[in-house]
Coordinates of C-alpha atoms and ligand atoms in Angstrom, one line a residue:
X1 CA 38.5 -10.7 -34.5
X2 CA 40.0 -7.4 -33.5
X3 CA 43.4 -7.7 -31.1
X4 CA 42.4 -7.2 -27.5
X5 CA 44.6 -5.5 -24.8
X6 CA 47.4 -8.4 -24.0
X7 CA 47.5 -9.8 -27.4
X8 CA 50.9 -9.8 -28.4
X9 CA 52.8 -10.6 -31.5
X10 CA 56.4 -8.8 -31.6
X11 CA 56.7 -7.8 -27.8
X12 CA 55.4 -11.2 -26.3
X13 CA 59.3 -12.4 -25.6
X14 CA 59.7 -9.2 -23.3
X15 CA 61.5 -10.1 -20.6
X16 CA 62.6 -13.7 -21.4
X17 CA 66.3 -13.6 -21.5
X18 CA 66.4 -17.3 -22.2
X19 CA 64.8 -16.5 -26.0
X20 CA 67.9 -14.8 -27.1
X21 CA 69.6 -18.2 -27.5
X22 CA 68.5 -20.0 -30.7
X23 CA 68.1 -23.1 -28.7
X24 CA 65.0 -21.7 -26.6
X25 CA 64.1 -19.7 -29.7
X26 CA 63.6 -23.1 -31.5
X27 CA 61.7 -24.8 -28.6
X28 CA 59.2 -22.4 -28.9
X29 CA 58.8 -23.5 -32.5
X30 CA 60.6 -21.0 -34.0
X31 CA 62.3 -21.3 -37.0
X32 CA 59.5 -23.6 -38.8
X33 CA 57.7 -20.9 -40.2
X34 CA 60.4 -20.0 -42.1
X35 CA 61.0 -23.4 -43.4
X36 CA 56.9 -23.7 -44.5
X37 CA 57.9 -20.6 -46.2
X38 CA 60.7 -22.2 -48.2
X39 CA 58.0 -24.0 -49.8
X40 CA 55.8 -21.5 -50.8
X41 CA 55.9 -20.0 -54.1
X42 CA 57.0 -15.7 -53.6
X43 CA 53.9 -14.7 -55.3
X44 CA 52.1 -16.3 -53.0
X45 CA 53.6 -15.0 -50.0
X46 CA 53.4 -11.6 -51.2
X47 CA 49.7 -12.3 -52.0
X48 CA 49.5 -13.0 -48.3
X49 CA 51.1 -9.8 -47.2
X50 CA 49.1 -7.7 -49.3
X51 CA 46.1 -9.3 -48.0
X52 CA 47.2 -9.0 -44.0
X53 CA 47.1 -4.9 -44.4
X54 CA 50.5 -4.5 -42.8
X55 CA 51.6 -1.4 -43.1
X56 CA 55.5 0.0 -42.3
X57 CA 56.3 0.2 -39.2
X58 CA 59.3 3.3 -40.0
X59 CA 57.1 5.9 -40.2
X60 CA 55.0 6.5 -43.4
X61 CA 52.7 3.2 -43.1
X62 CA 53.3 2.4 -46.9
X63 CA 51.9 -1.0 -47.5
X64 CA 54.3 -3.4 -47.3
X65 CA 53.0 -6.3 -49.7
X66 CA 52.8 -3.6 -52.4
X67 CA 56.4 -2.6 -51.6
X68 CA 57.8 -5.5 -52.4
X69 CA 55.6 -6.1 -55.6
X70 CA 57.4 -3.2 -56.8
X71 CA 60.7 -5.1 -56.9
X72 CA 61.0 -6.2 -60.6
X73 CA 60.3 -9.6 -61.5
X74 CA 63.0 -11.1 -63.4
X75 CA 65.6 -8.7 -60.3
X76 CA 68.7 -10.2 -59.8
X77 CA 71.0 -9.5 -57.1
X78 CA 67.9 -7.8 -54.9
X79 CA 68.8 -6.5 -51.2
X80 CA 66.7 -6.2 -48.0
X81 CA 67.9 -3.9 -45.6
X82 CA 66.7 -3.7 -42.5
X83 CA 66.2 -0.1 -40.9
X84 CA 67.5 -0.2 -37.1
X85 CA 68.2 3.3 -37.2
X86 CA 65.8 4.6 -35.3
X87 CA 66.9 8.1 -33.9
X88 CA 63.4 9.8 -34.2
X89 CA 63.1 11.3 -30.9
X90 CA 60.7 9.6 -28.8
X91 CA 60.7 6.5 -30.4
X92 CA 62.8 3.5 -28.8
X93 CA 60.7 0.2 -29.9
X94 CA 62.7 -1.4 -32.7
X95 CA 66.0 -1.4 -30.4
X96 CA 63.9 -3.4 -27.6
X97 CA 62.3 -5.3 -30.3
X98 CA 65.9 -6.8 -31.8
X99 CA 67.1 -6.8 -27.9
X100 CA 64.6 -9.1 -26.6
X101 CA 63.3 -11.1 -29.9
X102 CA 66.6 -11.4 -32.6
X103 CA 65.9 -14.7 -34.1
X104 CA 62.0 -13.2 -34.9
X105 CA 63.5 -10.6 -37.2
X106 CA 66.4 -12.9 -38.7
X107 CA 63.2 -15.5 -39.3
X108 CA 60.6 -12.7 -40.8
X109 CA 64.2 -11.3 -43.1
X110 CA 64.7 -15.3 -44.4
X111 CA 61.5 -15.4 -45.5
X112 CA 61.0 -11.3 -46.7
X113 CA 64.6 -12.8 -48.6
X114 CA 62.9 -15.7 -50.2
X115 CA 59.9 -14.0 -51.4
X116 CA 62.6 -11.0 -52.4
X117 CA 65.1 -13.2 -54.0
X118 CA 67.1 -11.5 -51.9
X119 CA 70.6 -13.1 -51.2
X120 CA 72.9 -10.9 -49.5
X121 CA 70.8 -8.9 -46.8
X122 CA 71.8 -6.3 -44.3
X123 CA 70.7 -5.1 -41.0
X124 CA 71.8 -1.4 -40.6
X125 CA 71.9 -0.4 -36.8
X126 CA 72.0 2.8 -34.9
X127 CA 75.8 3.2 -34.2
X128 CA 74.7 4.2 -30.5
X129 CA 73.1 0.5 -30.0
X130 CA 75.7 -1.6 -28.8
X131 CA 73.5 -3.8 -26.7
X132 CA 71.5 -4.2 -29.5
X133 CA 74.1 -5.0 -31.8
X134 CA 76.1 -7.4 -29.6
X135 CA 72.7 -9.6 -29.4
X136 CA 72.0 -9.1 -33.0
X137 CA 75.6 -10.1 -34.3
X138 CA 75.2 -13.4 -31.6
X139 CA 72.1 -13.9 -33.0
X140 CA 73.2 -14.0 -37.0
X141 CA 75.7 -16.3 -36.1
X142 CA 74.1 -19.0 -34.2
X143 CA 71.7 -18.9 -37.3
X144 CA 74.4 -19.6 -39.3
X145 CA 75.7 -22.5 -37.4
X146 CA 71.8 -23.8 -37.6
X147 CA 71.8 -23.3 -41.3
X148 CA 69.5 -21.2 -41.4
X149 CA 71.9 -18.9 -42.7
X150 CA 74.2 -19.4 -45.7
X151 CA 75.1 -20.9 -49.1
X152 CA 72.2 -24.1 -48.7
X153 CA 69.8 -22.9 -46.4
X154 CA 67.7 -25.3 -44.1
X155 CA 68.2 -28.1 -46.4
X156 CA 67.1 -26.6 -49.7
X157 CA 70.3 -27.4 -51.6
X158 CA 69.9 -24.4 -53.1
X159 CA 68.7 -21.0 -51.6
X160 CA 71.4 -18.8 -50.4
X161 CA 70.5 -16.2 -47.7
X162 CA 73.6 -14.0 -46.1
X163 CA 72.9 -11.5 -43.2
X164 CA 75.6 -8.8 -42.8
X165 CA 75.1 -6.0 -39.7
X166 CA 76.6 -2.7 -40.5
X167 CA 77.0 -0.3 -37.9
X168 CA 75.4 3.3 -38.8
X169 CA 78.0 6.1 -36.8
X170 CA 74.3 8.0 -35.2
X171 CA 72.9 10.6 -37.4
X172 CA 68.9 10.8 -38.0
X173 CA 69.2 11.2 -41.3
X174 CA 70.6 8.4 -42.1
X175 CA 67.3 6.6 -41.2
X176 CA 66.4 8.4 -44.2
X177 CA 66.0 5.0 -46.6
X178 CA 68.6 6.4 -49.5
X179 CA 70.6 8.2 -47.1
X180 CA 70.9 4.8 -45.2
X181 CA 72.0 3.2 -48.5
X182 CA 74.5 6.0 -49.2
X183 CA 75.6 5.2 -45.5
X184 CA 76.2 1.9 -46.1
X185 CA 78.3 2.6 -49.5
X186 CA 80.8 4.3 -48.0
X187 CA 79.1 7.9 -49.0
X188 CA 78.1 10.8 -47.0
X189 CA 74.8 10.0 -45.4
X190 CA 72.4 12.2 -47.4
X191 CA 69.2 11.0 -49.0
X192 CA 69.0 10.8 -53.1
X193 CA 66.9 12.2 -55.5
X194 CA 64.0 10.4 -56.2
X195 CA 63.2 8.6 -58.5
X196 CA 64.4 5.9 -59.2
X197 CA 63.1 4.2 -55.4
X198 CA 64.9 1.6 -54.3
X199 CA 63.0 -0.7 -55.7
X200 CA 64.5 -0.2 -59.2
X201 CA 67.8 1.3 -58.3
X202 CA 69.0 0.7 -54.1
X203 CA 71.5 -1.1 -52.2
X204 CA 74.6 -0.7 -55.1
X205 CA 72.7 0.1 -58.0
X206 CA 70.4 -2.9 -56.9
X207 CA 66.9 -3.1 -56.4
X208 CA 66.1 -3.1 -52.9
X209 CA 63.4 -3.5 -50.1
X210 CA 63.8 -1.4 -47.1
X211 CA 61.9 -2.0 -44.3
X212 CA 61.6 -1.6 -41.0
X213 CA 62.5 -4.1 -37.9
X214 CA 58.9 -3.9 -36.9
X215 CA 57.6 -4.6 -39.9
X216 CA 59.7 -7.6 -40.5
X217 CA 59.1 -9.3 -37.1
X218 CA 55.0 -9.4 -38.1
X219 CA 56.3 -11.2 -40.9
X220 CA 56.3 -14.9 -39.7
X221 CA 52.9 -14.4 -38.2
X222 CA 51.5 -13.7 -41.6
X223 CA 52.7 -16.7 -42.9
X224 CA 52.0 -18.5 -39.9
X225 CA 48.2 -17.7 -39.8
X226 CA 47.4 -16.2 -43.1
X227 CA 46.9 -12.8 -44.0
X228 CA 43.3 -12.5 -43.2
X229 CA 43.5 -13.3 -39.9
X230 CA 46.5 -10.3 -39.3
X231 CA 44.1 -8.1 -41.4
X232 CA 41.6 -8.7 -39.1
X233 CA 43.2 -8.3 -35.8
X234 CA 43.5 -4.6 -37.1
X235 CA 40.8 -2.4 -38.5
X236 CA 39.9 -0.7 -42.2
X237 CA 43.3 -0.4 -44.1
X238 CA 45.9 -1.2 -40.8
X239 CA 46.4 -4.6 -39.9
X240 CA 47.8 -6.6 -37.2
X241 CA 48.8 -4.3 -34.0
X242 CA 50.7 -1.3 -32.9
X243 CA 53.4 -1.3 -30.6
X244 CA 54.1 2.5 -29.6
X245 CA 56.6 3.8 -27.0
X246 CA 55.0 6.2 -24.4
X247 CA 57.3 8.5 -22.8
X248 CA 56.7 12.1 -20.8
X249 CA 54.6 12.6 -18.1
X250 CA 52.6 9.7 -17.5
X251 CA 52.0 7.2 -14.7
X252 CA 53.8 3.7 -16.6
X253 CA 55.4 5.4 -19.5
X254 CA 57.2 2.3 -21.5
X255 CA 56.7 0.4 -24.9
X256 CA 53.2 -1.1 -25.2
X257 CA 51.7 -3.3 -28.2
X258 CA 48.1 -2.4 -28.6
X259 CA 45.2 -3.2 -30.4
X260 CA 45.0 -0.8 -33.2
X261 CA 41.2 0.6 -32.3
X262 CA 42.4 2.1 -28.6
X263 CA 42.1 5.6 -28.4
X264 CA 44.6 7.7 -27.3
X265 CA 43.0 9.0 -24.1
X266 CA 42.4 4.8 -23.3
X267 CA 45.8 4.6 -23.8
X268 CA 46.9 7.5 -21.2
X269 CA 44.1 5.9 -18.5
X270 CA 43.9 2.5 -19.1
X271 CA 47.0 1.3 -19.6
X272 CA 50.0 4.3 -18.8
X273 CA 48.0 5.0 -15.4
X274 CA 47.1 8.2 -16.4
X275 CA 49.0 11.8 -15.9
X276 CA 51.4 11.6 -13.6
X277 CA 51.0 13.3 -10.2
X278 CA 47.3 14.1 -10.5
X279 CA 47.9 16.5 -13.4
X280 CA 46.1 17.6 -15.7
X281 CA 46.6 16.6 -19.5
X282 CA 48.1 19.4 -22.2
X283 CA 48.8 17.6 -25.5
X284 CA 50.8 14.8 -26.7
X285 CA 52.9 14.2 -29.9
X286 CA 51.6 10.9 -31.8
X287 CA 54.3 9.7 -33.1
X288 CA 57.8 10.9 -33.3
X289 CA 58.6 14.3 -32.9
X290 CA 57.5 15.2 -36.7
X291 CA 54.1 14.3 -36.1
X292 CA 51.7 17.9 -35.0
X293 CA 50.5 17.3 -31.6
X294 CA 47.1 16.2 -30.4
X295 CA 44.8 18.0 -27.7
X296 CA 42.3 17.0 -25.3
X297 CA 39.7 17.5 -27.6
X298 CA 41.2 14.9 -29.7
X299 CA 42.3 12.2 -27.9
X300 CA 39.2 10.1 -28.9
X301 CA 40.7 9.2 -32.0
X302 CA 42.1 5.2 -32.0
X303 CA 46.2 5.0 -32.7
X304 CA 45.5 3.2 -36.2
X305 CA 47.1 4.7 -39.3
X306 CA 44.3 6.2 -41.3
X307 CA 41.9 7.6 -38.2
X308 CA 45.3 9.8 -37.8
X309 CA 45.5 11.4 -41.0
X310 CA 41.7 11.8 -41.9
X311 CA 39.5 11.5 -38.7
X312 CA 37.0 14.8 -38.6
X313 CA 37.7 15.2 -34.7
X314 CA 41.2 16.1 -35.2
X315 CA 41.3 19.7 -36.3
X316 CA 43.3 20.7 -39.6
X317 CA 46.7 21.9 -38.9
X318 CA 46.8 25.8 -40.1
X319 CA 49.8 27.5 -42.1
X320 CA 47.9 31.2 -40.9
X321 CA 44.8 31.6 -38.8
X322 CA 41.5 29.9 -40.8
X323 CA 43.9 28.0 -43.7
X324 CA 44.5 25.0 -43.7
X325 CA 47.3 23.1 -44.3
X326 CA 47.2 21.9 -47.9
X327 CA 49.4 18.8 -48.5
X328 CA 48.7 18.3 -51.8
X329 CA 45.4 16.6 -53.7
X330 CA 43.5 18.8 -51.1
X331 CA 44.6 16.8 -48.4
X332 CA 44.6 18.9 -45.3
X333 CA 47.0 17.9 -42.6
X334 CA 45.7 16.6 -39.3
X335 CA 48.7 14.3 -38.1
X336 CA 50.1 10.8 -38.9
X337 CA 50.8 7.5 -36.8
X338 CA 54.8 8.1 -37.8
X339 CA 57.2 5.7 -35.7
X340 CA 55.1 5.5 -32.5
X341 CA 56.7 7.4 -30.3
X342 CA 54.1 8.8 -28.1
X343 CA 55.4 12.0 -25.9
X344 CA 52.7 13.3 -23.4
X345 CA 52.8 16.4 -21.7
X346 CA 50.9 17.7 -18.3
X347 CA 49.6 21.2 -17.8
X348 CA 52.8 22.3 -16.6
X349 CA 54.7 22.4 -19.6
X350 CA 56.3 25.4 -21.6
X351 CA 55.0 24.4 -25.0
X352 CA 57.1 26.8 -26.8
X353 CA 59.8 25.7 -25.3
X354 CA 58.9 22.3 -26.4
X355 CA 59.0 23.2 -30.3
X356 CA 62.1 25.4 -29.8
X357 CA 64.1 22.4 -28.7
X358 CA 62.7 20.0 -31.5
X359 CA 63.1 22.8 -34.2
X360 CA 67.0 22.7 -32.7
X361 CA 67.1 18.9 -33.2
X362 CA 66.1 19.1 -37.1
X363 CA 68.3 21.9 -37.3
X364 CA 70.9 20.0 -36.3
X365 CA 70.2 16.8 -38.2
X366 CA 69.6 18.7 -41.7
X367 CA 72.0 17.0 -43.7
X368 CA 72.5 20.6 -45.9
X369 CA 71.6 19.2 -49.0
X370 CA 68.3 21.6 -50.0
X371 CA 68.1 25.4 -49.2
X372 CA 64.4 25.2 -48.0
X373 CA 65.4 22.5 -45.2
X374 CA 68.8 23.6 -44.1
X375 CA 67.9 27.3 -44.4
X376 CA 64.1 27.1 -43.2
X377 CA 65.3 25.0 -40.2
X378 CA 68.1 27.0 -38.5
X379 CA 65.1 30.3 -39.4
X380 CA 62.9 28.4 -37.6
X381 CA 65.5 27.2 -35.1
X382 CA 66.6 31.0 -34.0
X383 CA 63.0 31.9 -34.3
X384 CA 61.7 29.6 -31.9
X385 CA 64.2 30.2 -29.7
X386 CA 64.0 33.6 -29.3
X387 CA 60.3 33.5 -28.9
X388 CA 61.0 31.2 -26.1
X389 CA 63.2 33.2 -24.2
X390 CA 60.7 35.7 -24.0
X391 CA 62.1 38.5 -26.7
X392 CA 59.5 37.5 -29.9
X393 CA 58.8 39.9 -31.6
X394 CA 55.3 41.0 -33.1
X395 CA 55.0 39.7 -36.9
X396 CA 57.4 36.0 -35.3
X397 CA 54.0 33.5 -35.5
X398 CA 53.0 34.5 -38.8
X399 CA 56.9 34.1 -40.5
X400 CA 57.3 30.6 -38.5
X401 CA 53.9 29.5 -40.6
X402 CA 55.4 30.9 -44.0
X403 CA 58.7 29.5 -43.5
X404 CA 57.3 26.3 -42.2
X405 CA 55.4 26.2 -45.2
X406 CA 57.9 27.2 -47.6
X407 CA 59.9 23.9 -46.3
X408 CA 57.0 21.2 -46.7
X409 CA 57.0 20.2 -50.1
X410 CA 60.3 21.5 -51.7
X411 CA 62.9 19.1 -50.6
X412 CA 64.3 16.3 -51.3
X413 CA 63.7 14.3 -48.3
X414 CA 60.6 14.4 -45.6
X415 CA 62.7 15.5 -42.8
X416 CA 61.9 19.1 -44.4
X417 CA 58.3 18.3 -43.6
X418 CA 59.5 16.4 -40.2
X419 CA 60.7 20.2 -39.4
X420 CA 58.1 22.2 -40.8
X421 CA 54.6 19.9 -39.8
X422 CA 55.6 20.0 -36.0
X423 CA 56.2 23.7 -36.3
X424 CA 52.8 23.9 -38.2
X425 CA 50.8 22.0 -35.8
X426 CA 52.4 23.1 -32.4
X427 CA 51.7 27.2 -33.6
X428 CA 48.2 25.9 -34.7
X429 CA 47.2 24.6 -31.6
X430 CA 49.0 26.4 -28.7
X431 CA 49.2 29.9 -31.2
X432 CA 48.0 32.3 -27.9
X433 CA 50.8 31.1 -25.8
X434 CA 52.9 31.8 -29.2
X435 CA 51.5 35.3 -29.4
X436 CA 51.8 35.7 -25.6
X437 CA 55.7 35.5 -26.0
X438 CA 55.9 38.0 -28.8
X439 CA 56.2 41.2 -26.8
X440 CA 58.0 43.0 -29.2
X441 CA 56.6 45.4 -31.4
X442 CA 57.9 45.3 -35.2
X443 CA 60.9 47.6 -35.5
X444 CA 61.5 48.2 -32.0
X445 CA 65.0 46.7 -31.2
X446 CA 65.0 42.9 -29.5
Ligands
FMN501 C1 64.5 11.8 -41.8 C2 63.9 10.5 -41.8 C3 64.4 9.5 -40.8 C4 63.9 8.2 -40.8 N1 64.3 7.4 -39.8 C5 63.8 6.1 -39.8 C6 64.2 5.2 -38.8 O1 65.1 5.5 -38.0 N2 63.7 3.9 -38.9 C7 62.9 3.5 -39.9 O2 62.4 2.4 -39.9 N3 62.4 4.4 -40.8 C8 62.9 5.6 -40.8 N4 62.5 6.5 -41.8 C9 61.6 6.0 -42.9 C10 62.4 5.3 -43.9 O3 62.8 6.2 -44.9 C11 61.6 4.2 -44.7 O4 60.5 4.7 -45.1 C12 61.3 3.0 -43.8 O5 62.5 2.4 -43.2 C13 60.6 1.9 -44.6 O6 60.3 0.8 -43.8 P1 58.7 0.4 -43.6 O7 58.1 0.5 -44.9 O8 58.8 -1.0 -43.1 O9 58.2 1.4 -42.6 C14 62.9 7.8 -41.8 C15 62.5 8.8 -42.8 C16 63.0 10.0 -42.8 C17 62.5 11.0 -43.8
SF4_502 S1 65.2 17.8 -46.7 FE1 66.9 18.4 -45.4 S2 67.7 16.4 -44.7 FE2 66.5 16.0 -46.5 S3 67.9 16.1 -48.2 FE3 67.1 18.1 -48.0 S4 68.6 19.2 -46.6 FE4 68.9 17.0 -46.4

């Protein structure tokens, strides 16, 4: 049966302070899903997770069951890490998620450990999130005195499961999965050439699973109730639900776990109250500000993974007027479900303006590593900017598209294409108010 509005899995311990402390944790039963786990065989748990369809909750939606699968049999020494990071801007689930439900994600990271043969396990956190990271640290150490941390866990006489929290110092890129690793080494946070993945060759020269807090906390339920029945509270390839953060200019803005089949414009009336002060709708950003934006004409579409990227209704994003975006395989871009952050805007709102200021955030968080990315962005950056303030100049739209699309593709991480998509779909879909601000004529003085 598909999830219906108020079915919760990883939000349902909102607003119960008492469920931070293991001891109302456990009434709740919590904690014994781990333990069944203990007795399960890995290959049967990740049979499980391949067959509940969950998908990663960072960003890219990779499959998680096959993720792990990917981790070599006879490993030893395998890491999970755990990717708190989360500086994508509008995006702030995972830091409510660990705030209100810690011992969820330190039970769905035991048993992600188990099937891993995982040992010593980490839990990197946004530098920024000390109220997170007090409860988290709390958290780990109460599990610890339960034994369900540590050398013998839960009575096994044998399985060893450690949980270290490592503080991040607050840059995007170091959600970045290798530039997290790097992070945590004691290296400058910048991603690494792939391959080797993780997988192979993470955490230390290690093979390692990252994944995100999201992902984890679905975890236990999979176990819990099988993989079928998360497969089917979802739809097609996406199982389970979607929690997404709404922020801009809606009635109830706030973080909301949904069914994955709502559409976006049920989301806006139904349950965000619709546009704030009687206004009319503009566009909204799907998820995180990397993802290009949706219109009116679009909003139809349901907030599951796949619809995102492939559903007919959502109009290709354009590099120049009449071409699509080709993102390889002939894949034309439309947008992606990324981290959930869902930013709406009213009629009111300067759209360029909008872009300018997240071209100036991936500007900023480049990590300088590739020329197309830390050139491309501060191009696109002064570009923007300019255009913004009025003083474009004729020729500007038609540059932003080439450099955009000189970026996507020809780096060594996706925050090139976390610049250059935006840039791609914003000019796409708002292009006359683009044009509008590009008064100047080519070689006439700005
Ligand atoms: C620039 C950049 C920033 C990222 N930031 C985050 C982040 O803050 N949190 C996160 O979970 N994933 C982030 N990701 C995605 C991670 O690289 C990785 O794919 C993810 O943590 C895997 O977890 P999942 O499979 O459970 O989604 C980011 C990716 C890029 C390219
Ligand atoms: S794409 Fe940008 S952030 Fe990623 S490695 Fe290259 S320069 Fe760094």
């Amino acid at each position: 049966m598909p999830a219906e509005i108020g079915q919760l899995l990883v939000t349902r311990r909102f607003g119960d302070e008492e469920n931070k402390q293991i001891t109302s944790y456990e009434a709740k039963g919590g904690y014994k899903i781990a333990r069944k786990a203990m007795l399960m065989p890995a290959s049967d748990i990740v049979d499980q997770i391949k067959a509940s369809n969950l998908r990663g909750r960072g960003g890219a939606g990779f499959p998680t069951g096959l993720k792990w699968s990917f981790v070599p049999k006879d490993a030893t020494d395998v890491h999970l890490v755990v990717n708190c990071d989360e500086s994508e801007p509008g995006t702030c689930k995972d830091r409510e998620l660990v705030y209100w439900d810690p011992h969820l994600l330190i039970e769905g990271m035991i048993i992600a450990a188990h099937t891993l043969g995982a040992v010593h396990n980490y839990i990197y956190i946004r530098g920024e999130m000390m109220r997170e990271y007090a409860v988290l640290v709390k958290a780990v150490e109460e599990a610890y005195a339960r034994g369900y941390l540590g050398d013998r866990i839960m009575g096994t006489g044998k399985q060893a499961c450690h949980i270290t929290v490592h503080r991040g110092a607050g840059a995007y890129i170091c959600g970045e999965e290798t530039a997290l690793l790097n992070s945590m080494e004691g290296l400058r946070g910048q991603p690494r050439l792939k391959p080797p993945f993780p997988a192979i060759k993470g955490l230390f020269g290690k093979p390692t699973v990252v994944n995100n807090v999201e992902t984890l906390m679905n975890i236990p339920f999979i176990v819990d109730q099988g993989g079928q029945w998360f497969a089917d509270l979802g739809v097609g390839r996406s199982g389970g639900t979607r929690t997404v953060c709404v922020s801009g200019h809606v009635e109830k803005p706030g973080i909301y776990e949904l069914p994955m089949t709502i559409t976006f414009r049920e989301l806006i009336e139904d349950v965000c109250g619709g546009m704030w002060k009687g206004k009319k709708f503009k566009g909204l950003i799907p998820g995180g500000t990397s993802m290009p934006p949706l219109v009116d004409s679009e909003l139809d579409v349901p907030v599951e993974f796949d619809a995102l990227m492939t559903d007919e209704r959502i109009k290709p994003v354009e590099v120049t007027e009449g071409v699509p975006f080709d993102m390889g395989g002939g894949r034309q871009l439309r947008t992606m479900a990324g981290s959930g952050g869902i930013v709406v805007f009213d009629e009111d709102t300067d759209v360029v303006a909008l872009c300018s200021r997240i071209m100036s955030f991936y500007h900023h968080e480049s990590c300088g590593q590739c020329t197309p990315c830390r050139e491309g962005t501060g191009w696109m950056d002064k570009i923007c900017k300019r255009i913004a303030a009025g003083k474009g100049k004729e020729g500007d739209v038609e540059l932003l598209g080439k450099i955009a699309n000189g970026i996507a593709g020809n780096t060594i991480c996706a925050l090139g294409e976390a610049a250059a998509w935006p840039m791609m779909g914003f000019m796409t879909k708002f292009r006359a108010e683009f044009e509008a601000k590009c008064i100047i004529k080519k070689g006439a003085a700005a």
